[in-house]
XYZ file of C-alpha atoms in Angstrom:
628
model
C 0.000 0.000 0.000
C 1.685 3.399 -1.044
C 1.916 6.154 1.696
C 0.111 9.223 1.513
C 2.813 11.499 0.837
C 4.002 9.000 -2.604
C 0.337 9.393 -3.613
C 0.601 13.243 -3.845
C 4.110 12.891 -5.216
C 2.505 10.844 -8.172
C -0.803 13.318 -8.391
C 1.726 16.123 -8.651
C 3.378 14.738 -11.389
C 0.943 13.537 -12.942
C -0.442 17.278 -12.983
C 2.526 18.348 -14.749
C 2.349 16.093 -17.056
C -1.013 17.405 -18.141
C 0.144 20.622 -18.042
C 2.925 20.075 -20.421
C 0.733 18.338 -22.519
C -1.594 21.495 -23.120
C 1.448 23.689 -23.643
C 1.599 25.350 -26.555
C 4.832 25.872 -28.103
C 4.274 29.118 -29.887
C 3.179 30.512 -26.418
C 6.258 29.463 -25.113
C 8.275 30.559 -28.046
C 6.815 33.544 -27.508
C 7.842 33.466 -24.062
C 11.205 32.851 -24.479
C 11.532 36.008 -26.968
C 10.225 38.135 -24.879
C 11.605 36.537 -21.894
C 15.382 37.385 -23.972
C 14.893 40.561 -25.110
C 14.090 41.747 -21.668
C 17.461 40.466 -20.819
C 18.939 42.657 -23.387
C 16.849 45.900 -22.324
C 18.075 45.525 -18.970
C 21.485 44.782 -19.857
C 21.697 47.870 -22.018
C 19.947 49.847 -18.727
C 17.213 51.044 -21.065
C 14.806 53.446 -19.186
C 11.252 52.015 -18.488
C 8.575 54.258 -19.222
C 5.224 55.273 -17.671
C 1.943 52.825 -18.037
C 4.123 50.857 -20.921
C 2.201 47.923 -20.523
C -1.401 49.835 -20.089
C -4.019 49.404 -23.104
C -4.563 53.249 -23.752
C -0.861 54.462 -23.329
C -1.203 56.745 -25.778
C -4.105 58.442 -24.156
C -3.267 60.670 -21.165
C -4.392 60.789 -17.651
C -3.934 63.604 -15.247
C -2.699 62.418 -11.618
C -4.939 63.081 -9.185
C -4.839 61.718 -5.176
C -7.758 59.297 -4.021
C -8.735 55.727 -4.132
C -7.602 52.142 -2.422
C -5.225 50.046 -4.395
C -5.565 46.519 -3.496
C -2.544 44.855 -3.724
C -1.784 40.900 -3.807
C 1.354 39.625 -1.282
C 2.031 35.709 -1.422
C 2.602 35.414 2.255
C 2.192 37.410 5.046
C 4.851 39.124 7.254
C 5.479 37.687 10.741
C 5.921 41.541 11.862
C 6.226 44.541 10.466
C 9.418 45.137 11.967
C 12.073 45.231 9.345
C 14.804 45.310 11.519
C 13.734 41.713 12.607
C 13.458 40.402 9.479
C 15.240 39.947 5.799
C 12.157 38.946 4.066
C 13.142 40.995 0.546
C 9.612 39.729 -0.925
C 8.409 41.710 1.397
C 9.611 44.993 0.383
C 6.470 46.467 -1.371
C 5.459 46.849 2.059
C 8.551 47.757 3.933
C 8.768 50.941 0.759
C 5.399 52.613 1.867
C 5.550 51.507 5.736
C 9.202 53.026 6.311
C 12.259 55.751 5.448
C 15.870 54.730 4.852
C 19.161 57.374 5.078
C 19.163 57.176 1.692
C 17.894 54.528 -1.240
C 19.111 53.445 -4.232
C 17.022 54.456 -7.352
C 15.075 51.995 -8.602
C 16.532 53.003 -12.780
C 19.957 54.095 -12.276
C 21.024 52.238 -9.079
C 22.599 55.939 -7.881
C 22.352 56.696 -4.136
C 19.436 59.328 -3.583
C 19.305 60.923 -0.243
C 15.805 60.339 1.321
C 15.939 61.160 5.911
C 19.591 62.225 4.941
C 19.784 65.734 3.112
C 23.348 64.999 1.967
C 25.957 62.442 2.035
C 29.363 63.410 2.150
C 32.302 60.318 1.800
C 35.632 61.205 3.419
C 39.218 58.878 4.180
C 38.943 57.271 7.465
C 42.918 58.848 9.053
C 44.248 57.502 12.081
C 47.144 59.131 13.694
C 49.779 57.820 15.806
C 50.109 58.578 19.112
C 53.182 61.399 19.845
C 53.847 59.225 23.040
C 55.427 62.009 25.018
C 52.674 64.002 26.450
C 50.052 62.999 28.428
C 46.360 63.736 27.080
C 44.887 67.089 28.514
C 48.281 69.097 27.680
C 48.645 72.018 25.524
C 50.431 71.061 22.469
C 51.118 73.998 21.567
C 50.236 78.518 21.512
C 47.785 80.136 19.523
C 49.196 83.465 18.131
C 46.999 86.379 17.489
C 47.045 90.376 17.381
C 46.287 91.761 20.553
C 44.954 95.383 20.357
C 46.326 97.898 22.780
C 43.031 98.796 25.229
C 41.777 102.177 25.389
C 39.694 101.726 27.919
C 38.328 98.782 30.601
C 36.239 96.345 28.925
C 36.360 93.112 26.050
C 38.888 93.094 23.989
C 38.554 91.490 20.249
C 41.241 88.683 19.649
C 41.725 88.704 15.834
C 43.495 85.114 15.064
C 45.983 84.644 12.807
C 44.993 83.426 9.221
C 44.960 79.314 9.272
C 45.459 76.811 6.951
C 43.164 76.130 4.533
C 43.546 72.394 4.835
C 44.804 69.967 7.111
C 48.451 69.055 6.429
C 49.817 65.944 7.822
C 53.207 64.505 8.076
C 53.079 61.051 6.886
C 55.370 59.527 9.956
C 52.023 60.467 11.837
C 49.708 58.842 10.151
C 49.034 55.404 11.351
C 46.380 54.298 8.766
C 44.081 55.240 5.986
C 40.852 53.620 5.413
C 40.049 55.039 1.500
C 36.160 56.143 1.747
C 35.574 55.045 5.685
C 33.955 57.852 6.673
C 30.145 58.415 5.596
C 28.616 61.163 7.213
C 24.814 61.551 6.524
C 23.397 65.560 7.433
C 19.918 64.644 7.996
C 16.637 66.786 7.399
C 15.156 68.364 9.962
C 11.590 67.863 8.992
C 11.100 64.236 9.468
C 8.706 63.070 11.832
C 7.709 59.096 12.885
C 4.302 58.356 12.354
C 3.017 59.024 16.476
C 4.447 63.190 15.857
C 7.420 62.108 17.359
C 10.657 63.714 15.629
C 13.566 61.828 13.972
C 17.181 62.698 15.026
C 20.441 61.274 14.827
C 19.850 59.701 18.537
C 17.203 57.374 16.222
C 20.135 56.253 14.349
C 22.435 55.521 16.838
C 19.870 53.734 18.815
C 19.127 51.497 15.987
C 22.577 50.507 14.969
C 23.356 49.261 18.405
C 20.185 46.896 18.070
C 21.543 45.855 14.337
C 24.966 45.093 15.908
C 23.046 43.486 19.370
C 24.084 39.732 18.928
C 21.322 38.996 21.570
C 18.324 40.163 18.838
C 19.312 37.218 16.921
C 18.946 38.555 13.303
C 22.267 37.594 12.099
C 20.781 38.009 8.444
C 20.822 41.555 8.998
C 23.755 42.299 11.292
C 25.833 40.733 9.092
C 25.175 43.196 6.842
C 26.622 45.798 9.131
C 29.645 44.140 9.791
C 31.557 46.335 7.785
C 31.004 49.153 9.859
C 33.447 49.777 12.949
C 31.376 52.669 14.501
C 28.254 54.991 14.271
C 29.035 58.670 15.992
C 26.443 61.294 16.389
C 28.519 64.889 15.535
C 25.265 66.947 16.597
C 21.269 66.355 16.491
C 21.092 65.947 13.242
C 24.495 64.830 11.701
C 25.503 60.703 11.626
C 28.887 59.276 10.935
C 29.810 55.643 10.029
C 33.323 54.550 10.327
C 34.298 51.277 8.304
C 37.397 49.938 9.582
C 38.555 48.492 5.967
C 37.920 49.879 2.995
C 34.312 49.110 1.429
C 33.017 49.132 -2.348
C 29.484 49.878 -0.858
C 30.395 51.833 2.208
C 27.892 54.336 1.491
C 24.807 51.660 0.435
C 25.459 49.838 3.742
C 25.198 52.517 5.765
C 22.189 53.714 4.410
C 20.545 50.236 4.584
C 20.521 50.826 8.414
C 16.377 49.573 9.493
C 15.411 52.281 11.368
C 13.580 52.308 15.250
C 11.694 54.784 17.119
C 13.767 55.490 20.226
C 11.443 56.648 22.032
C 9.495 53.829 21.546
C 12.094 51.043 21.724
C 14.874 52.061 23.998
C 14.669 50.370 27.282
C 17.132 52.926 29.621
C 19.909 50.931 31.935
C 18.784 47.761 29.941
C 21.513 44.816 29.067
C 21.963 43.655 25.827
C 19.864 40.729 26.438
C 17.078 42.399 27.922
C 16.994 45.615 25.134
C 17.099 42.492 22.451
C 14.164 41.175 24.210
C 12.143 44.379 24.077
C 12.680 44.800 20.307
C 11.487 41.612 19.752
C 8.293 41.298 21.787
C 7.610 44.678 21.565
C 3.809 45.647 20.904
C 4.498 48.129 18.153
C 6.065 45.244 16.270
C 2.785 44.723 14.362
C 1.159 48.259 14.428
C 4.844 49.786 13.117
C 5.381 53.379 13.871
C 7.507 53.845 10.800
C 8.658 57.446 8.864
C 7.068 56.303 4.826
C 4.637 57.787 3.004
C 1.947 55.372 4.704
C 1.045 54.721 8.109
C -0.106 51.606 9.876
C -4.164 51.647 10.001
C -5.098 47.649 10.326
C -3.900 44.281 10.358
C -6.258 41.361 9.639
C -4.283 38.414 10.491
C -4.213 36.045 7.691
C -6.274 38.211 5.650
C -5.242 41.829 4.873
C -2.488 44.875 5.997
C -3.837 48.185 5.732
C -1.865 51.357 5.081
C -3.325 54.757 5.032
C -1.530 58.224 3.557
C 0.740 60.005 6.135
C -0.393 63.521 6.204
C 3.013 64.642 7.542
C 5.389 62.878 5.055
C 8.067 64.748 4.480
C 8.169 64.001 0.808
C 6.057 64.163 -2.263
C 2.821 63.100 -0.910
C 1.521 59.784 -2.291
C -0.861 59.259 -4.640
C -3.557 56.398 -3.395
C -5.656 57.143 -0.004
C -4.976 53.546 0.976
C -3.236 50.565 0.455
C -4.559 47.115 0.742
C -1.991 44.294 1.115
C -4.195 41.316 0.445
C -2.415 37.749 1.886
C -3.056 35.260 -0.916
C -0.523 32.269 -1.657
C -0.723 31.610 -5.063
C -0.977 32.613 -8.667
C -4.759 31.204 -8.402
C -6.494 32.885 -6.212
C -4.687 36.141 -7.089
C -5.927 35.885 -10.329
C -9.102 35.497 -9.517
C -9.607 37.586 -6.994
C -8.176 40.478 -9.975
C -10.931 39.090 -12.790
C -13.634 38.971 -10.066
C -12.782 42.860 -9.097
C -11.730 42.254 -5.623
C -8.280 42.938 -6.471
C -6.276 45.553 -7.945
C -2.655 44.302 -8.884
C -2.282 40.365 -9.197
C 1.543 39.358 -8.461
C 3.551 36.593 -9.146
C 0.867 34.911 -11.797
C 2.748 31.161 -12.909
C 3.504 31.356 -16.994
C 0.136 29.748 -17.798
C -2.045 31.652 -16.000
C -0.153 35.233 -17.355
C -0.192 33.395 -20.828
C -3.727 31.723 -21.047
C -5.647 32.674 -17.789
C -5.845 36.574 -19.504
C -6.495 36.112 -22.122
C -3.990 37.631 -25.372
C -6.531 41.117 -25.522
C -5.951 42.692 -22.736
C -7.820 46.012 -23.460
C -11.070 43.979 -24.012
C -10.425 42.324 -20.529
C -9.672 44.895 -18.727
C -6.506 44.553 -17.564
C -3.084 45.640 -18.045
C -0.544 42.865 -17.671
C 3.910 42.636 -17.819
C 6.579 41.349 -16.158
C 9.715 42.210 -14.667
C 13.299 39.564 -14.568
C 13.460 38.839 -10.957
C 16.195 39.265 -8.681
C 15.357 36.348 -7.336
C 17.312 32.782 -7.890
C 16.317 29.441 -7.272
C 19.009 26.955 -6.359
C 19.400 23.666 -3.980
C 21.775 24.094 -1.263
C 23.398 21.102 -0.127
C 24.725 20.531 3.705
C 28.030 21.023 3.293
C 28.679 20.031 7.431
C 27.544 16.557 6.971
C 27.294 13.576 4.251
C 26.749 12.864 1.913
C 26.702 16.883 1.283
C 30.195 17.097 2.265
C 31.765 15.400 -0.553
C 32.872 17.815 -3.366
C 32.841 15.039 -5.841
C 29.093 13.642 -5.170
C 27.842 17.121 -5.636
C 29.692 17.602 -8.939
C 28.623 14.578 -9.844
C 24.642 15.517 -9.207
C 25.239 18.724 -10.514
C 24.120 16.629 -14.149
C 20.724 15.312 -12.704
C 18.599 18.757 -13.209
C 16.870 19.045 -16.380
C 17.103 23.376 -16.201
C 15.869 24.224 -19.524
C 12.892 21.528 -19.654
C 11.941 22.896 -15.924
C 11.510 26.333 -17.585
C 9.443 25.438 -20.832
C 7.234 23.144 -18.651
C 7.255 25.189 -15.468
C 7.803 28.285 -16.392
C 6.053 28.619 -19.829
C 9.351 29.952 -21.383
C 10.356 32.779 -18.979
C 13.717 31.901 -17.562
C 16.928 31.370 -17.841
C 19.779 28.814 -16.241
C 22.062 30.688 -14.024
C 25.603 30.008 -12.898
C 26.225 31.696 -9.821
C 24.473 33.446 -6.947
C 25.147 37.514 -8.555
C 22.549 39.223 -10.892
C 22.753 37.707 -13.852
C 21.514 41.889 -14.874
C 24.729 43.196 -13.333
C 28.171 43.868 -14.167
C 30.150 41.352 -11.680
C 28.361 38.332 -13.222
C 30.185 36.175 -15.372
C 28.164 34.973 -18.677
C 30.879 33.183 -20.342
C 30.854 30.708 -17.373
C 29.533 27.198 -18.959
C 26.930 25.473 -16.829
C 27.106 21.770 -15.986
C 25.439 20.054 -18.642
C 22.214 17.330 -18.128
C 23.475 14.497 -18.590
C 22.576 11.464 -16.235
C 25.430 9.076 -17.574
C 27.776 11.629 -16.910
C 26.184 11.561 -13.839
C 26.431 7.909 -13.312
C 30.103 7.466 -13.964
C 31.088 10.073 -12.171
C 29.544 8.323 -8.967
C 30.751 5.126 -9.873
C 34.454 6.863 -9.913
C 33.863 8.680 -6.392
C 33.030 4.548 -4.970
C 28.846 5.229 -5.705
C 27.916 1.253 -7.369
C 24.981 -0.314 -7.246
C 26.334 -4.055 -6.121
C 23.420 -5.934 -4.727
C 20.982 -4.927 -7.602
C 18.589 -3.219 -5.914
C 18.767 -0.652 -8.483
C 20.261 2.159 -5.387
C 24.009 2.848 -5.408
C 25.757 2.221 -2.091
C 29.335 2.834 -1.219
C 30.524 0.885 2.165
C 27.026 -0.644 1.995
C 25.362 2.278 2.311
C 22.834 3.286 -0.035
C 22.686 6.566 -1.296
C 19.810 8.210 0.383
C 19.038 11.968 0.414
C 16.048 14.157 2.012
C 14.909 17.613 0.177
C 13.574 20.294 2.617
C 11.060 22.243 1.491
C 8.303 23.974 2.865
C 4.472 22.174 1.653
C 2.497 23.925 -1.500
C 5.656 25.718 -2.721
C 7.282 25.243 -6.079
C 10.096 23.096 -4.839
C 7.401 20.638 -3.213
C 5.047 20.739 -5.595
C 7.679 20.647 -9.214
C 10.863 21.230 -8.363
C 11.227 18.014 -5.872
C 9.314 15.783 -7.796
C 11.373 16.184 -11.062
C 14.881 15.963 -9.490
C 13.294 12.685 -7.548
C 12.592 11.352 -10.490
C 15.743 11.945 -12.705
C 17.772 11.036 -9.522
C 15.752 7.327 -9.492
C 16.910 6.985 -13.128
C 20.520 6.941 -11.432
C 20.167 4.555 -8.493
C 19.721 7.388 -5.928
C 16.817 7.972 -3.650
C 15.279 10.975 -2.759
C 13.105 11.781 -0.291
C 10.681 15.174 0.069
C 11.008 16.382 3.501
C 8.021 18.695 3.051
C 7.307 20.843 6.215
C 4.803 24.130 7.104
C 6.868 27.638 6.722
C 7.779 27.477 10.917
C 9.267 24.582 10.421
C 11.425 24.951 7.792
C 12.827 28.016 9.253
C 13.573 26.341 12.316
C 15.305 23.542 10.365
C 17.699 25.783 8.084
C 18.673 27.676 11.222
C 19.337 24.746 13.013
C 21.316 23.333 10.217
C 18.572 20.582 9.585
C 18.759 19.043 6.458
C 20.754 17.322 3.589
C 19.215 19.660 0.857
C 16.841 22.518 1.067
C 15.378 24.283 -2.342
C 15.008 28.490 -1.436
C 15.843 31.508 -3.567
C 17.847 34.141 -2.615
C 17.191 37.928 -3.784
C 20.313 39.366 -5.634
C 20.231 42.427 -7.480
C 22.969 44.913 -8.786
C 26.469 44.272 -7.775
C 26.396 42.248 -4.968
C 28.360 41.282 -1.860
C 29.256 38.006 -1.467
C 30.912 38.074 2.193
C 27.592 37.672 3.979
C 27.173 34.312 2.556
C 30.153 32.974 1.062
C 32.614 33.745 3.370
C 33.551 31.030 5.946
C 33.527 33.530 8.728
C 29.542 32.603 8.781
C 29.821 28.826 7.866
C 28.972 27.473 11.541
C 27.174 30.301 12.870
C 23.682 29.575 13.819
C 21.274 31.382 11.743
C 23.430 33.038 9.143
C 23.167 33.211 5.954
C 25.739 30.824 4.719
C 22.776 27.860 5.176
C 25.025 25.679 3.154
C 28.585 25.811 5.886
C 30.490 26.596 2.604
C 33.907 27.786 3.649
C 36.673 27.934 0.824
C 40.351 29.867 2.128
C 40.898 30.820 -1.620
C 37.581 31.914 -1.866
C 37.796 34.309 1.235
C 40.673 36.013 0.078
C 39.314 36.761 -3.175
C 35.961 38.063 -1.076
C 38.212 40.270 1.179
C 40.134 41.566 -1.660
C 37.476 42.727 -3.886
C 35.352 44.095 -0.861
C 38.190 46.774 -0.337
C 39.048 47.207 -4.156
C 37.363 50.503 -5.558
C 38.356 50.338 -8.911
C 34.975 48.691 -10.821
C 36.815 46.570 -13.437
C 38.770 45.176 -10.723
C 36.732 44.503 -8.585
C 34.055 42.870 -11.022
C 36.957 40.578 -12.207
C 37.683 39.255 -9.049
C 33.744 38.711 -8.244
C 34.195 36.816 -11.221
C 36.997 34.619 -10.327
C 34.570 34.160 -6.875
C 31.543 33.027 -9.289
C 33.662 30.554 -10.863
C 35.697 29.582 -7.964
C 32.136 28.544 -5.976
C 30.263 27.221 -9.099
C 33.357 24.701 -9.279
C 32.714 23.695 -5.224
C 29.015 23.065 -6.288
C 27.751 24.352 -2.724
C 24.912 25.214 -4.461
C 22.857 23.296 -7.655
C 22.365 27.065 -9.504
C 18.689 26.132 -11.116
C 17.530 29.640 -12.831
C 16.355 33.174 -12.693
C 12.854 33.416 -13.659
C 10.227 36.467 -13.968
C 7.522 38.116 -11.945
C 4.661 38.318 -13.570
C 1.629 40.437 -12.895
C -1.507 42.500 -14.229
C -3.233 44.618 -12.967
C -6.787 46.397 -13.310
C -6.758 49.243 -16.588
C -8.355 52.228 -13.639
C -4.641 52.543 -12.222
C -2.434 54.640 -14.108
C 1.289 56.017 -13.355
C 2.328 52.461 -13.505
C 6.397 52.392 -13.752
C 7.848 48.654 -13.816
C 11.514 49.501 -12.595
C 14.160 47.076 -13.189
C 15.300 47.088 -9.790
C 12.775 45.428 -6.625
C 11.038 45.921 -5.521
C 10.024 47.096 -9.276
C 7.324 49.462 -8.312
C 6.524 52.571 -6.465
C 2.873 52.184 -5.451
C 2.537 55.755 -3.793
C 2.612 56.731 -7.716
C -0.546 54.904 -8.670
C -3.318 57.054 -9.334
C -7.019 56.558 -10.640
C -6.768 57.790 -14.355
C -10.533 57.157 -14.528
């Protein structure tokens, strides 16, 4: 009698099969073109332009405030707290909820000032110590002109003329850090969402909590790693202070998740008790954040409601409200859009943007496009224990993933195979790096080399008389479980290898990864632009609990290389040795690099000011505006 879960396994695929069966290959033909030339647009950093994608483009509508845009999220946040969390999917909400120092914009990738007014980047100098008087001395007399007195009373000193720059001798300088000081001179007109004002003390406080190893959110004080110290030089005037040189210096110090003080700080507190007021704090899910939008409702399991901040310090928004609508699913978010309960659809699979709409979109209704995502899919393996831990069985089933057929069937033509964890979009990734090819005899001999045989003809290999057995984590109704797992399973039978879908609710598979739980999991991670590898790659993180190294890959030639482009300003440089990084880690096989797909979406025709950017989280929805 089969098991439950093998009955499910063999529905599953048996629903693919029927899927790829109804495929049409012109659709996905189609697909594929568009799917390319997208590539190319983005590649070539071609501007997007306004309602592109909307029916009656060529007709204009005047902006004008008012309405509630209903928009679809796949899963729902477990707090609004961003400080807490690293959930990048989640960044349509974190956008409108919350303020940053500064942002990247969402075309050009440039740094543009947002609670900061300016940014100015200066050398980090240290000087050595003279070593013969003790602090507190005078080192030295002022001169000035001294006026003869008149009469009693002040006297004006007038000082002598001084330098116009700081001249140092070089036997006192102990070090330069090139770029290590960022010093943000923030606005003075910023204001959290209770009336409360924002000031540099805001900063400060929240850098401590980034950097408080008791909050355990190592996913995002890694990120601040980098940074040696935060200084406030008055009320409103930050410094960060990088102790090596960093290509991003300035992006990761504006990436600081910001916290009311005044609502957060516990005075006198330890570490351990200031951690646990962040996070059990009752604000958590009723944020009191600096965005455009304010918190107005939270229907657990349901719906997050936003409403316009009357005392946003920037362009006011567009939209009254904002309805982030939890549904899990291309399904129901499509028809929730086609039955009018929804305004923006996201994440729609290839058939249902393909077929579902329908090819006449101004007869529908609807506006519909798509964006590359920044997201990757990829297996990690465990590299702490075996079977993960052997370099040559995960080159060896690095041959067992059928990429290409995964995207026609799966994704109706809009992907492409990747080769290593950067932005395929971006300038550090390497495109003339060859990916392993499909090829299960390849596959098979090189197991049989690295001791893998099947010698009691049970059809599973077995080396020392154990059979090769391996467990996939991955969370229930997701794409791994439902297509991903089921089609390595089955090319991995074809080799005398057994694979097992560990499939688990979201709280447990967190749990799991951070515990280290697992011989494979299937996730994506979000990349975009350049990116920085040390968070993930570098062994520094391999055994910490938590981080974001979930595979324990640790590689001493690969650390260098991380170090050395981290503190390398010169771009070409510094993109070669990313590259030499790509290829170095693709050859390890940590991870089995699947693809980069597309988000897909569409939307209802009454919104207008729609701009798809090419960078997430690809839209501005404070811009949307009833044209009709």
């Amino acid at each position: 009698m089969r098991s439950p879960l093998l009955i499910a396994i063999a529905a599953l695929l048996a629903c693919a099969l029927a899927r790829a069966q109804q495929i049409d290959p012109a659709d996905v033909a189609e697909n594929q073109r568009v799917f390319a030339s997208a590539v190319e647009r983005a590649l070539a950093r071609t501007p997007p332009l306004v309602d592109a994608a909307h029916p009656r483009r060529g007709t204009p509508a005047s902006p004008r405030p008012g309405g509630e845009l209903r928009v679809q999220i796949d899963r729902e946040p477990s707090s609004l707290n961003y400080l807490l969390h690293a959930e990048g999917e989640l960044e349509a909400i974190w956008q409108e909820l919350h303020a940053y120092l500064a942002r990247p914009d969402l075309t050009t990738l440039e740094l543009v000032p947002e609670l900061a007014r300016a940014i100015e980047i200066a050398d980090r100098v240290t000087l050595r110590a003279d070593g013969e008087r003790p602090r507190g001395d005078a080192i030295g007399i002022l001169e000035g002109e001294w006026p003869r007195p008149k009469s009693d009373g002040p006297v004006r000193l007038r000082w002598r003329e001084g330098e116009p720059a700081l001249e140092l001798d070089a036997s006192r300088v102990e070090r330069v850090v090139r770029g290590g000081a960022i010093t943000f001179r923030l606005r003075g007109d910023a204001r959290w969402h209770d009336g409360a004002p924002f000031d540099a003390d805001d900063v400060l406080f929240s850098y401590a909590c980034a950097r408080n190893e008791e909050l355990d959110a190592p996913g995002i004080s890694a990120l601040f790693d980098a940074i040696d110290e935060c200084r406030a030089l008055d009320r409103y005037t930050v410094r960060f202070l990088f102790a090596e040189p960093h290509f991003q210096a300035p992006r990761v110090a504006a990436a600081l998740r910001l916290l009311p003080r005044h609502l957060y700080e516990r005075p006198g507190a330890s570490a351990k008790e200031q951690a646990a007021a962040v996070r059990e704090h009752e604000r958590n899910h009723s944020f009191v954040g600096l965005g455009p939008y304010r918190f107005a409702a939270w229907e657990r399991g349901a719906r997050i409601v936003l409403e316009r901040n009357p005392d946003f310090f920037g362009a006011p928004p567009l939209p009254d409200r904002i309805v982030f609508r939890v549904l899990a699913g291309s399904g129901p978010g499509l028809r929730e859009l086609l039955a009018g309960n929804l305004d923006l659809a996201v994440g729609l699979s290839g058939s249902d943007y393909t077929v579902g709409l329908g090819k006449d979109t101004l007869a529908s209704g609807f506006a519909k496009d798509f964006v590359l995502a920044h997201r990757y899919t990829f297996i990690a393996w465990n590299l702490r224990r075996a079977p993960g831990s052997s370099r040559e069985l995960r080159r060896a089933l690095a041959h067992t993933f059928d990429v290409e057929e995964f995207v026609r069937l799966i994704g109706y033509g809009f992907g492409a195979r990747i080769t290593g964890h950067a932005s395929m979009l971006g300038p550090a990734y390497d495109r003339d790096l060859a990916p392993f090819p499909f090829d299960l005899e390849r596959a098979r001999s090189l197991l049989a080399a690295a001791g893998w045989r099947d010698g009691d003809g049970d059809g599973l290999v077995e080396r020392d008389g154990v059979p090769l057995r391996l467990r996939l984590l991955c969370v229930a109704a997701s794409p791994p479980a439902r297509f991903i797992g089921p089609q390595w399973q089955q090319s991995l039978r074809t080799i005398g290898v057994d694979l097992v879908l560990d499939i688990v609710d979201p709280n447990t598979y967190t749990a799991r990864v951070q515990q280290r739980d697992f011989d494979t999991l299937c996730m994506d991670w979000i990349t975009t632009g350049e990116v920085d590898y040390y968070p993930i790659w570098h062994s520094r993180y391999a055994d910490e609990p938590g981080s974001l190294n979930v595979a324990g890959y640790g590689n001493p030639r690969i650390d260098a290389l991380i170090e050395e482009a981290r503190m390398t300003s010169g771009d070409a440089e510094r993109h070669a040795l990313w590259k030499l990084v790509q290829r170095g880690i693709y050859e390890d096989q940590p991870y089995l690099f699947l693809y980069r797909g597309a988000t897909r979406m569409a939307w209802s025709q009454r919104w207008r000011g729609v701009t798809l950017y090419p960078e997430r989280p690809n839209w501005r929805l404070r811009e949307w505006y009833l044209g009709e």
